[in-house]
Amino acid sequence: MTYLLLYIQFAKVGLLGFGGGLAMLPMIYQTALTFGAMSKGDFSRLVAISQMTPGPLAVNAATYVGFNTAGILGAVIATIGEATPSFILISLVVTLLTRFRENPLVEGGFTGIRPATAGMIGSAFVMVSESAFGTMDPIPIVICVVSVFLVGKVKMSPITIMIIAGVAGAVLCRP
Amino acid sequence: MLSSWLKRNASVVRIESLETYPVADISATGFFMKRWSLIPPKGRIQMSVNTVKEDELRDVGCLRLFWEFFKLGLFTIGGGMAMIPQMQSLMVDKNRWVTEDDIIDCIAVSQSLPGVIAINMATYIGFKKRKLAGAVASTIGVLLPSLIIIIAVTVLLRNISDNPYVQGALTGIEAAAAGMIGWSAYTIARRVVKNVFAAVLAIVAFFLITFLKVNAVWVILGAIVLGILYDHFTQRPEADGKEVE
């Protein structure tokens, strides 16, 4: 039963997740909550790790939620669930439609989805922040501000930033 | 067809013109590709000089598709758009499995449809080459690295997460991740919010999900309906004589 639920819930994420990994995060988090297998802290930890490991963020998240809920088989099922709608839709589009982007309904839909995507990434930001700054310790906040500067102004690689932040955290944020 | 028009009119195609929405460009692979000048800055795809024609395409088996997408999944940090340059050089220039047109269509379609962009692209190319079997092989290939790595990392962390140094490092990484997500929210908002409608929609979506805990599914569905209505009432006069070029 858990397996079936995992499959259905993640198929829903795959079917309605627009805008790439970060924009899909709130939806995946809400899905994770329905399984009760993880806390907000677990989830934002996963997001942080996903930024450093290979593979698409949304796939990593599905794997993680599935694994924590129902072990390896759960991970496989959640991931396949997330891929199923892509699979069906893409196969249909490749065989049937070539002009679907010029359809006014599709265009109109994206007029709405684009701004909503920005809102959802903002929501993902709050989610991860709540966990990172929960203790009101000033050091994580400083690390956050510095990393915004490094990614935005210095254009440093995210991996490098993550490694620096990890080392800084190990030294300064030890409980 | 979008791609044939692009081909006729430009040797350099701007990815931005193909984007349905901007995708967060905080992926490390994208960064390295830019640094090594594998893709020119500002999101351009350089069309290769030796155009591959339809009848020059080579065949490819499912096993090879699986293996190539496995490698793409393994070496692409950040996923989605970061995969494009490697995919293009591998599939078009090196192996002649698909044409540039196919790649452009693949990007456009993968971004317009819901779901994980990397999965969409793998399915698209796989289906194009080997129908359903190819799509299955490519998709499993691109998924497998994530599956293995995340399970390994999770198990590893369970065993060492009591260590204070590990906990400190994770806190630091989380803080940095928050910063980068905030940055990408800012850059994307700056690009998509072009009028009052978009601004209100972005803010309302943010509030509904963050504070009222509304399910994101409803927010997406609502945004689609509102977008269609908005377009319907604002662009009515020119809707019929739409210029494709």
Coordinates of C-alpha atoms in Angstrom, one line a residue, chain A:
Chain A
M1 CA 0.0 0.0 0.0
T2 CA 2.8 2.4 0.9
Y3 CA 4.4 1.6 -2.4
L4 CA 1.3 2.3 -4.4
L5 CA 0.9 5.6 -2.5
L6 CA 4.5 6.6 -3.2
Y7 CA 4.0 5.8 -6.9
I8 CA 0.8 7.9 -7.2
Q9 CA 2.0 10.8 -5.1
F10 CA 5.2 11.1 -7.1
A11 CA 3.4 10.7 -10.4
K12 CA 1.4 13.7 -9.4
V13 CA 4.6 15.6 -8.8
G14 CA 5.9 14.6 -12.2
L15 CA 2.6 15.6 -13.8
L16 CA 2.3 19.0 -12.3
G17 CA 5.9 20.0 -11.6
F18 CA 6.9 22.9 -13.9
G19 CA 9.9 25.0 -13.8
G20 CA 12.7 22.7 -12.9
G21 CA 14.0 21.2 -9.6
L22 CA 13.9 24.2 -7.3
A23 CA 10.4 25.2 -8.3
M24 CA 9.2 21.6 -7.7
L25 CA 10.7 21.5 -4.2
P26 CA 7.6 22.8 -2.3
M27 CA 5.5 20.2 -4.0
I28 CA 7.9 17.5 -3.2
Y29 CA 8.1 18.7 0.4
Q30 CA 4.4 18.6 0.8
T31 CA 4.4 15.1 -0.6
A32 CA 7.1 14.1 1.8
L33 CA 5.0 15.3 4.7
T34 CA 2.1 13.1 3.8
F35 CA 4.3 10.1 4.4
G36 CA 5.5 11.5 7.7
A37 CA 9.0 10.0 7.1
M38 CA 10.9 13.1 7.4
S39 CA 11.1 16.5 9.1
K40 CA 11.7 19.9 7.6
G41 CA 15.2 19.7 8.8
D42 CA 15.8 16.4 7.0
F43 CA 14.4 17.8 3.8
S44 CA 16.4 21.0 3.7
R45 CA 19.5 18.9 4.5
L46 CA 18.6 16.8 1.4
V47 CA 18.3 19.9 -0.7
A48 CA 21.7 21.1 0.5
I49 CA 23.3 17.7 -0.3
S50 CA 21.5 17.5 -3.7
Q51 CA 23.3 20.7 -4.7
M52 CA 26.6 18.9 -4.3
T53 CA 25.8 15.5 -5.8
P54 CA 25.2 14.6 -9.4
G55 CA 21.7 14.2 -10.9
P56 CA 18.7 16.3 -11.2
L57 CA 17.5 17.9 -7.9
A58 CA 13.9 16.7 -8.3
V59 CA 15.1 13.1 -8.9
N60 CA 17.4 13.2 -5.9
A61 CA 14.5 14.5 -3.7
A62 CA 12.1 11.7 -4.9
T63 CA 14.8 9.1 -4.3
Y64 CA 15.4 10.4 -0.8
V65 CA 11.8 10.6 0.2
G66 CA 11.1 7.1 -1.2
F67 CA 14.2 5.7 0.6
N68 CA 13.3 7.2 3.9
T69 CA 9.7 6.0 3.6
A70 CA 10.1 2.5 2.4
G71 CA 13.7 1.6 1.8
I72 CA 15.4 0.8 -1.5
L73 CA 12.3 -0.4 -3.2
G74 CA 10.5 2.7 -2.1
A75 CA 13.3 4.9 -3.6
V76 CA 13.0 3.0 -6.9
I77 CA 9.2 3.3 -7.0
A78 CA 9.1 7.0 -6.1
T79 CA 11.6 7.8 -8.8
I80 CA 9.8 5.8 -11.4
G81 CA 6.6 7.4 -10.4
E82 CA 8.0 10.8 -10.9
A83 CA 9.3 9.8 -14.4
T84 CA 6.1 8.1 -15.6
P85 CA 4.1 11.3 -16.6
S86 CA 7.2 12.6 -18.5
F87 CA 7.4 9.4 -20.2
I88 CA 3.8 9.3 -21.4
L89 CA 3.6 13.0 -22.3
I90 CA 6.9 13.1 -24.2
S91 CA 6.2 9.9 -26.1
L92 CA 2.8 11.4 -27.2
V93 CA 4.4 14.7 -28.2
V94 CA 7.1 13.1 -30.2
T95 CA 4.6 11.0 -32.1
L96 CA 1.7 13.3 -32.4
L97 CA 2.3 17.0 -31.9
T98 CA 4.9 19.3 -33.3
R99 CA 3.2 22.6 -33.0
F100 CA 1.7 22.4 -29.5
R101 CA 3.8 25.3 -28.3
E102 CA 1.9 27.6 -30.7
N103 CA -1.4 26.6 -29.2
P104 CA -3.0 29.6 -27.4
L105 CA -4.0 27.5 -24.4
V106 CA -0.5 26.3 -23.9
E107 CA 0.9 29.8 -24.3
G108 CA -1.7 31.1 -21.8
G109 CA -0.9 28.4 -19.3
F110 CA 2.7 29.5 -19.3
T111 CA 1.7 33.2 -18.8
G112 CA 0.5 31.9 -15.5
I113 CA 3.1 29.3 -14.7
R114 CA 6.2 31.5 -15.2
P115 CA 5.4 33.9 -12.3
A116 CA 4.1 31.1 -10.1
T117 CA 7.5 29.4 -10.6
A118 CA 9.3 32.4 -9.1
G119 CA 6.9 32.3 -6.1
M120 CA 7.6 28.6 -5.6
I121 CA 11.3 29.1 -5.6
G122 CA 10.8 31.8 -3.0
S123 CA 8.9 29.3 -1.0
A124 CA 11.7 26.8 -1.3
F125 CA 14.1 29.5 0.0
V126 CA 12.0 30.1 3.1
M127 CA 11.8 26.3 3.7
V128 CA 15.5 25.8 3.7
S129 CA 16.2 29.0 5.6
E130 CA 13.8 28.0 8.4
S131 CA 15.9 25.0 9.0
A132 CA 19.3 26.6 8.5
F133 CA 18.6 29.7 10.7
G134 CA 16.2 28.0 13.1
T135 CA 18.6 28.4 16.1
M136 CA 19.1 32.1 15.4
D137 CA 22.8 31.5 15.5
P138 CA 24.4 34.3 13.6
I139 CA 27.1 32.2 11.8
P140 CA 24.8 30.4 9.4
I141 CA 23.3 33.8 8.5
V142 CA 26.7 35.1 7.7
I143 CA 27.5 32.0 5.6
C144 CA 24.3 32.5 3.7
V145 CA 25.0 36.2 3.0
V146 CA 28.5 35.5 1.9
S147 CA 27.4 32.7 -0.4
V148 CA 24.8 35.0 -2.0
F149 CA 27.7 37.4 -2.7
L150 CA 29.9 34.6 -4.0
V151 CA 27.3 33.1 -6.4
G152 CA 25.8 36.5 -7.5
K153 CA 28.8 38.8 -7.7
V154 CA 31.9 36.7 -7.8
K155 CA 30.2 34.0 -10.0
M156 CA 32.0 31.3 -8.1
S157 CA 31.0 27.7 -8.8
P158 CA 28.3 26.4 -6.5
I159 CA 30.4 23.3 -5.7
T160 CA 33.3 25.5 -4.5
I161 CA 30.9 27.6 -2.4
M162 CA 29.4 24.5 -0.8
I163 CA 32.8 23.1 0.1
I164 CA 33.9 26.4 1.6
A165 CA 30.6 26.6 3.5
G166 CA 31.0 23.0 4.7
V167 CA 34.4 23.6 6.1
A168 CA 33.4 26.9 7.7
G169 CA 30.4 25.2 9.2
A170 CA 32.5 22.3 10.6
V171 CA 34.8 24.7 12.3
L172 CA 32.3 27.4 13.4
C173 CA 28.9 25.7 13.8
R174 CA 29.8 22.7 15.8
P175 CA 27.0 22.0 18.4

